[in-house]
Amino acid sequence: MAAPMSNVDEIRDRVILGEFGVRNVHTTDYPGNYPGYDDTWDLEKFKKKFRIDMVQLDENNLEFDMIGIDAAVANAFRRILLAEVPTMAVEKVFIYNNTSIIQDEILAHRLGLIPIRADPRLFEFRNSGDEEGTEIDTIQLQLKVKCSRNPRAPKDSSDPRELYLNHMVYSKDMTWVPIGNQADVFAEAKIGPVHGDILLAQLRPGQELDIVMHCVKGIGKDHAKFSPVATASYRLLPEITLLQPIEGEKAERLKRCFSPGVIEVEDVGGKRVARVVNGRADTCSREVLRHEDLKNLVKLGRVRDHFIFSVESTGILPPEVLVSEAINVLIAKCQKFLSELDSAEMD
Amino acid sequence: MAGGDGDRKAVLEMVQADGADEGCVTFVLHEEDHTLGNSLRYMVMKNPDVEFCGYSITHPSESKINFRVQTRGGLPATEPLRKGLNDLTDVCQHVLHTFEARVKEFRDRQEEAME
């Protein structure tokens, strides 16, 4: 059981999940708010308290704990991950021929949403009004497919996979057409769609697609297709405190009120006693507060400055690179306004 | 007092009420939203020289925020803003270094486990 907290500390450091609402939601640790506390900004104090723990990291998924930071800053990172880390995506679609049953505009929209493997850091934003594009701001892709009958199909077959050739158009059919010196510069980059198995259209004999696409650099704020993440979210660490020992049938019922693995019932001197094993796994459903006899025996809260981040990449950049890039975007914003402030002062 | 030139798009403007001193200023941050607004407000509010700090988004279809700073003791409002931006940069830098160090550690540990 956790050490008892003073009332003031609880208001400052915990979000309380009550029966009829969530209390102490807002950050209140500003200078002047609490007598006896020094809440003035202090970088050294922050550095001492701040911690990051990696939980899981693989090709596309990242989970980590960010501890000792305010929600305002953590939320800025999350928002930047979703909307302001640039990627490359199909922006212009030149349809020379489309005799399939899927309409031009639907197909163009679908092409836009396909994640394109290309490092956006190596490209520039295209200037507004620029229709042509150059090797530094544009990737050109081509999709040229024609469906035909399969001459070797069995006579009595009715399976389209045997009857036709090229009747399924997949994202892997999008081929990269280098512009200028791109063939040399990006020789090892394998530019093209991240996933080859996205179905774009189905064709029948005689139908064809002849399309050229221009991919440009952009950000999720402008269009969701530029967002580098499938999801980027955080939650606060749940904290469950048992205010007094809970035994017997009550303990079993308490266990069922929480997500599996949160509460375990243990044998202590012949008695069945409930214990909080893993508060982190809880979904904070507050089910326990519906039980009259249990609701006053537990305290449900969340740690205000403990963020469990989860970042899932679309596969264009690894998730740990995305987080680094997001932090750099926020630094760049600050620097932009600092230099603006300096030049305003010069006038 | 405007921060931007006529031909270039303004990035930062300063708006003051008539007769107000330098300590009460509304900064207009163009092309910004809650991302910078809220995190910067937090850092500025952590400054004891600041009496009030808040921001609002003028309209959903306008991409700018009004960032209001009022200071104590006649300190020019640009000072806490500058300090806030610097503090936020320091925080980001520390988070970035910590994050990259932890990623590297995690990778090394994974490689050890593989061997």
JSON list of N, CA and C in Angstrom, two decimals, chain A residues 337-338 341-342 344-345, chain B residues 1 12 14 22-25 27 40 43-45 47-50 53 67 69-88:
[
{"chain": "A", "resi": 337, "resn": "PHE", "atom": "N", "xyz": [10.13, 31.85, -32.98]},
{"chain": "A", "resi": 337, "resn": "PHE", "atom": "CA", "xyz": [9.58, 33.02, -32.30]},
{"chain": "A", "resi": 337, "resn": "PHE", "atom": "C", "xyz": [10.65, 33.79, -31.53]},
{"chain": "A", "resi": 338, "resn": "LEU", "atom": "N", "xyz": [11.68, 33.11, -31.07]},
{"chain": "A", "resi": 338, "resn": "LEU", "atom": "CA", "xyz": [12.78, 33.81, -30.41]},
{"chain": "A", "resi": 338, "resn": "LEU", "atom": "C", "xyz": [13.47, 34.75, -31.39]},
{"chain": "A", "resi": 341, "resn": "LEU", "atom": "N", "xyz": [11.28, 37.63, -32.14]},
{"chain": "A", "resi": 341, "resn": "LEU", "atom": "CA", "xyz": [11.28, 38.58, -31.02]},
{"chain": "A", "resi": 341, "resn": "LEU", "atom": "C", "xyz": [12.52, 39.46, -31.07]},
{"chain": "A", "resi": 342, "resn": "ASP", "atom": "N", "xyz": [13.66, 38.83, -31.41]},
{"chain": "A", "resi": 342, "resn": "ASP", "atom": "CA", "xyz": [14.91, 39.59, -31.51]},
{"chain": "A", "resi": 342, "resn": "ASP", "atom": "C", "xyz": [14.83, 40.63, -32.62]},
{"chain": "A", "resi": 344, "resn": "ALA", "atom": "N", "xyz": [12.18, 41.96, -33.89]},
{"chain": "A", "resi": 344, "resn": "ALA", "atom": "CA", "xyz": [11.20, 43.00, -33.55]},
{"chain": "A", "resi": 344, "resn": "ALA", "atom": "C", "xyz": [11.82, 44.04, -32.62]},
{"chain": "A", "resi": 345, "resn": "GLU", "atom": "N", "xyz": [12.70, 43.55, -31.75]},
{"chain": "A", "resi": 345, "resn": "GLU", "atom": "CA", "xyz": [13.34, 44.45, -30.80]},
{"chain": "A", "resi": 345, "resn": "GLU", "atom": "C", "xyz": [14.33, 45.39, -31.52]},
{"chain": "B", "resi": 1, "resn": "MET", "atom": "N", "xyz": [4.72, 48.82, -33.64]},
{"chain": "B", "resi": 1, "resn": "MET", "atom": "CA", "xyz": [5.13, 47.68, -32.81]},
{"chain": "B", "resi": 1, "resn": "MET", "atom": "C", "xyz": [4.96, 46.36, -33.57]},
{"chain": "B", "resi": 12, "resn": "LEU", "atom": "N", "xyz": [4.78, 37.18, -35.93]},
{"chain": "B", "resi": 12, "resn": "LEU", "atom": "CA", "xyz": [4.53, 37.59, -34.55]},
{"chain": "B", "resi": 12, "resn": "LEU", "atom": "C", "xyz": [4.14, 39.06, -34.56]},
{"chain": "B", "resi": 14, "resn": "MET", "atom": "N", "xyz": [2.60, 42.34, -31.93]},
{"chain": "B", "resi": 14, "resn": "MET", "atom": "CA", "xyz": [2.35, 42.74, -30.55]},
{"chain": "B", "resi": 14, "resn": "MET", "atom": "C", "xyz": [1.24, 43.75, -30.53]},
{"chain": "B", "resi": 22, "resn": "GLU", "atom": "N", "xyz": [4.26, 48.57, -20.95]},
{"chain": "B", "resi": 22, "resn": "GLU", "atom": "CA", "xyz": [4.91, 47.47, -21.69]},
{"chain": "B", "resi": 22, "resn": "GLU", "atom": "C", "xyz": [4.62, 46.10, -21.09]},
{"chain": "B", "resi": 23, "resn": "GLY", "atom": "N", "xyz": [4.14, 46.12, -19.84]},
{"chain": "B", "resi": 23, "resn": "GLY", "atom": "CA", "xyz": [3.94, 44.85, -19.14]},
{"chain": "B", "resi": 23, "resn": "GLY", "atom": "C", "xyz": [2.67, 44.12, -19.52]},
{"chain": "B", "resi": 24, "resn": "CYS", "atom": "N", "xyz": [1.77, 44.78, -20.24]},
{"chain": "B", "resi": 24, "resn": "CYS", "atom": "CA", "xyz": [0.50, 44.16, -20.63]},
{"chain": "B", "resi": 24, "resn": "CYS", "atom": "C", "xyz": [0.43, 44.10, -22.14]},
{"chain": "B", "resi": 25, "resn": "VAL", "atom": "N", "xyz": [0.73, 42.95, -22.70]},
{"chain": "B", "resi": 25, "resn": "VAL", "atom": "CA", "xyz": [0.80, 42.84, -24.15]},
{"chain": "B", "resi": 25, "resn": "VAL", "atom": "C", "xyz": [0.09, 41.57, -24.60]},
{"chain": "B", "resi": 27, "resn": "PHE", "atom": "N", "xyz": [0.35, 39.06, -27.60]},
{"chain": "B", "resi": 27, "resn": "PHE", "atom": "CA", "xyz": [1.16, 38.65, -28.75]},
{"chain": "B", "resi": 27, "resn": "PHE", "atom": "C", "xyz": [0.27, 37.83, -29.67]},
{"chain": "B", "resi": 40, "resn": "LEU", "atom": "N", "xyz": [3.64, 26.76, -24.12]},
{"chain": "B", "resi": 40, "resn": "LEU", "atom": "CA", "xyz": [4.31, 28.03, -23.82]},
{"chain": "B", "resi": 40, "resn": "LEU", "atom": "C", "xyz": [3.61, 28.73, -22.66]},
{"chain": "B", "resi": 43, "resn": "MET", "atom": "N", "xyz": [4.91, 27.25, -19.48]},
{"chain": "B", "resi": 43, "resn": "MET", "atom": "CA", "xyz": [6.26, 27.69, -19.12]},
{"chain": "B", "resi": 43, "resn": "MET", "atom": "C", "xyz": [6.23, 29.15, -18.64]},
{"chain": "B", "resi": 44, "resn": "VAL", "atom": "N", "xyz": [5.44, 30.00, -19.26]},
{"chain": "B", "resi": 44, "resn": "VAL", "atom": "CA", "xyz": [5.38, 31.41, -18.86]},
{"chain": "B", "resi": 44, "resn": "VAL", "atom": "C", "xyz": [4.72, 31.54, -17.49]},
{"chain": "B", "resi": 45, "resn": "MET", "atom": "N", "xyz": [3.69, 30.73, -17.24]},
{"chain": "B", "resi": 45, "resn": "MET", "atom": "CA", "xyz": [3.01, 30.80, -15.95]},
{"chain": "B", "resi": 45, "resn": "MET", "atom": "C", "xyz": [3.89, 30.32, -14.81]},
{"chain": "B", "resi": 47, "resn": "ASN", "atom": "N", "xyz": [6.70, 31.35, -14.30]},
{"chain": "B", "resi": 47, "resn": "ASN", "atom": "CA", "xyz": [7.57, 32.47, -13.98]},
{"chain": "B", "resi": 47, "resn": "ASN", "atom": "C", "xyz": [6.89, 33.37, -12.94]},
{"chain": "B", "resi": 48, "resn": "PRO", "atom": "N", "xyz": [7.52, 33.57, -11.76]},
{"chain": "B", "resi": 48, "resn": "PRO", "atom": "CA", "xyz": [6.85, 34.35, -10.70]},
{"chain": "B", "resi": 48, "resn": "PRO", "atom": "C", "xyz": [6.67, 35.82, -11.05]},
{"chain": "B", "resi": 49, "resn": "ASP", "atom": "N", "xyz": [7.39, 36.33, -12.06]},
{"chain": "B", "resi": 49, "resn": "ASP", "atom": "CA", "xyz": [7.22, 37.73, -12.46]},
{"chain": "B", "resi": 49, "resn": "ASP", "atom": "C", "xyz": [5.95, 37.95, -13.27]},
{"chain": "B", "resi": 50, "resn": "VAL", "atom": "N", "xyz": [5.29, 36.86, -13.63]},
{"chain": "B", "resi": 50, "resn": "VAL", "atom": "CA", "xyz": [4.11, 36.98, -14.48]},
{"chain": "B", "resi": 50, "resn": "VAL", "atom": "C", "xyz": [2.85, 36.95, -13.62]},
{"chain": "B", "resi": 53, "resn": "CYS", "atom": "N", "xyz": [-1.13, 34.94, -17.56]},
{"chain": "B", "resi": 53, "resn": "CYS", "atom": "CA", "xyz": [-0.79, 34.48, -18.91]},
{"chain": "B", "resi": 53, "resn": "CYS", "atom": "C", "xyz": [-1.90, 33.56, -19.38]},
{"chain": "B", "resi": 67, "resn": "PHE", "atom": "N", "xyz": [-1.94, 35.53, -27.53]},
{"chain": "B", "resi": 67, "resn": "PHE", "atom": "CA", "xyz": [-1.21, 35.07, -26.36]},
{"chain": "B", "resi": 67, "resn": "PHE", "atom": "C", "xyz": [-0.99, 36.27, -25.44]},
{"chain": "B", "resi": 69, "resn": "VAL", "atom": "N", "xyz": [0.09, 38.28, -22.05]},
{"chain": "B", "resi": 69, "resn": "VAL", "atom": "CA", "xyz": [1.01, 38.24, -20.92]},
{"chain": "B", "resi": 69, "resn": "VAL", "atom": "C", "xyz": [0.87, 39.54, -20.13]},
{"chain": "B", "resi": 70, "resn": "GLN", "atom": "N", "xyz": [0.68, 39.45, -18.80]},
{"chain": "B", "resi": 70, "resn": "GLN", "atom": "CA", "xyz": [0.72, 40.63, -17.93]},
{"chain": "B", "resi": 70, "resn": "GLN", "atom": "C", "xyz": [1.74, 40.37, -16.83]},
{"chain": "B", "resi": 71, "resn": "THR", "atom": "N", "xyz": [2.64, 41.32, -16.65]},
{"chain": "B", "resi": 71, "resn": "THR", "atom": "CA", "xyz": [3.73, 41.11, -15.70]},
{"chain": "B", "resi": 71, "resn": "THR", "atom": "C", "xyz": [3.53, 41.94, -14.43]},
{"chain": "B", "resi": 72, "resn": "ARG", "atom": "N", "xyz": [4.35, 41.61, -13.43]},
{"chain": "B", "resi": 72, "resn": "ARG", "atom": "CA", "xyz": [4.36, 42.39, -12.19]},
{"chain": "B", "resi": 72, "resn": "ARG", "atom": "C", "xyz": [5.49, 43.41, -12.27]},
{"chain": "B", "resi": 73, "resn": "GLY", "atom": "N", "xyz": [5.31, 44.54, -11.62]},
{"chain": "B", "resi": 73, "resn": "GLY", "atom": "CA", "xyz": [6.39, 45.50, -11.43]},
{"chain": "B", "resi": 73, "resn": "GLY", "atom": "C", "xyz": [6.94, 46.11, -12.71]},
{"chain": "B", "resi": 74, "resn": "GLY", "atom": "N", "xyz": [6.09, 46.30, -13.71]},
{"chain": "B", "resi": 74, "resn": "GLY", "atom": "CA", "xyz": [6.48, 47.03, -14.90]},
{"chain": "B", "resi": 74, "resn": "GLY", "atom": "C", "xyz": [7.53, 46.36, -15.78]},
{"chain": "B", "resi": 75, "resn": "LEU", "atom": "N", "xyz": [7.75, 45.07, -15.59]},
{"chain": "B", "resi": 75, "resn": "LEU", "atom": "CA", "xyz": [8.69, 44.33, -16.44]},
{"chain": "B", "resi": 75, "resn": "LEU", "atom": "C", "xyz": [8.09, 44.22, -17.84]},
{"chain": "B", "resi": 76, "resn": "PRO", "atom": "N", "xyz": [8.88, 44.50, -18.89]},
{"chain": "B", "resi": 76, "resn": "PRO", "atom": "CA", "xyz": [8.32, 44.38, -20.24]},
{"chain": "B", "resi": 76, "resn": "PRO", "atom": "C", "xyz": [7.87, 42.94, -20.51]},
{"chain": "B", "resi": 77, "resn": "ALA", "atom": "N", "xyz": [6.69, 42.79, -21.14]},
{"chain": "B", "resi": 77, "resn": "ALA", "atom": "CA", "xyz": [6.11, 41.46, -21.34]},
{"chain": "B", "resi": 77, "resn": "ALA", "atom": "C", "xyz": [6.94, 40.58, -22.27]},
{"chain": "B", "resi": 78, "resn": "THR", "atom": "N", "xyz": [7.82, 41.22, -23.06]},
{"chain": "B", "resi": 78, "resn": "THR", "atom": "CA", "xyz": [8.65, 40.41, -23.96]},
{"chain": "B", "resi": 78, "resn": "THR", "atom": "C", "xyz": [9.63, 39.54, -23.17]},
{"chain": "B", "resi": 79, "resn": "GLU", "atom": "N", "xyz": [10.00, 40.01, -21.96]},
{"chain": "B", "resi": 79, "resn": "GLU", "atom": "CA", "xyz": [11.00, 39.25, -21.19]},
{"chain": "B", "resi": 79, "resn": "GLU", "atom": "C", "xyz": [10.49, 37.87, -20.77]},
{"chain": "B", "resi": 80, "resn": "PRO", "atom": "N", "xyz": [9.31, 37.79, -20.09]},
{"chain": "B", "resi": 80, "resn": "PRO", "atom": "CA", "xyz": [8.81, 36.46, -19.75]},
{"chain": "B", "resi": 80, "resn": "PRO", "atom": "C", "xyz": [8.52, 35.61, -20.97]},
{"chain": "B", "resi": 81, "resn": "LEU", "atom": "N", "xyz": [8.10, 36.23, -22.07]},
{"chain": "B", "resi": 81, "resn": "LEU", "atom": "CA", "xyz": [7.86, 35.45, -23.29]},
{"chain": "B", "resi": 81, "resn": "LEU", "atom": "C", "xyz": [9.17, 34.84, -23.78]},
{"chain": "B", "resi": 82, "resn": "ARG", "atom": "N", "xyz": [10.20, 35.66, -23.79]},
{"chain": "B", "resi": 82, "resn": "ARG", "atom": "CA", "xyz": [11.51, 35.18, -24.23]},
{"chain": "B", "resi": 82, "resn": "ARG", "atom": "C", "xyz": [12.00, 34.06, -23.31]},
{"chain": "B", "resi": 83, "resn": "LYS", "atom": "N", "xyz": [11.83, 34.28, -22.00]},
{"chain": "B", "resi": 83, "resn": "LYS", "atom": "CA", "xyz": [12.27, 33.27, -21.04]},
{"chain": "B", "resi": 83, "resn": "LYS", "atom": "C", "xyz": [11.47, 31.97, -21.23]},
{"chain": "B", "resi": 84, "resn": "GLY", "atom": "N", "xyz": [10.15, 32.14, -21.46]},
{"chain": "B", "resi": 84, "resn": "GLY", "atom": "CA", "xyz": [9.30, 30.97, -21.68]},
{"chain": "B", "resi": 84, "resn": "GLY", "atom": "C", "xyz": [9.77, 30.15, -22.88]},
{"chain": "B", "resi": 85, "resn": "LEU", "atom": "N", "xyz": [10.07, 30.85, -23.97]},
{"chain": "B", "resi": 85, "resn": "LEU", "atom": "CA", "xyz": [10.52, 30.16, -25.18]},
{"chain": "B", "resi": 85, "resn": "LEU", "atom": "C", "xyz": [11.86, 29.47, -24.93]},
{"chain": "B", "resi": 86, "resn": "ASN", "atom": "N", "xyz": [12.75, 30.16, -24.19]},
{"chain": "B", "resi": 86, "resn": "ASN", "atom": "CA", "xyz": [14.04, 29.55, -23.89]},
{"chain": "B", "resi": 86, "resn": "ASN", "atom": "C", "xyz": [13.89, 28.34, -22.98]},
{"chain": "B", "resi": 87, "resn": "ASP", "atom": "N", "xyz": [13.04, 28.47, -21.96]},
{"chain": "B", "resi": 87, "resn": "ASP", "atom": "CA", "xyz": [12.81, 27.35, -21.05]},
{"chain": "B", "resi": 87, "resn": "ASP", "atom": "C", "xyz": [12.24, 26.15, -21.79]},
{"chain": "B", "resi": 88, "resn": "LEU", "atom": "N", "xyz": [11.27, 26.43, -22.67]},
{"chain": "B", "resi": 88, "resn": "LEU", "atom": "CA", "xyz": [10.64, 25.34, -23.42]},
{"chain": "B", "resi": 88, "resn": "LEU", "atom": "C", "xyz": [11.67, 24.66, -24.32]}
]
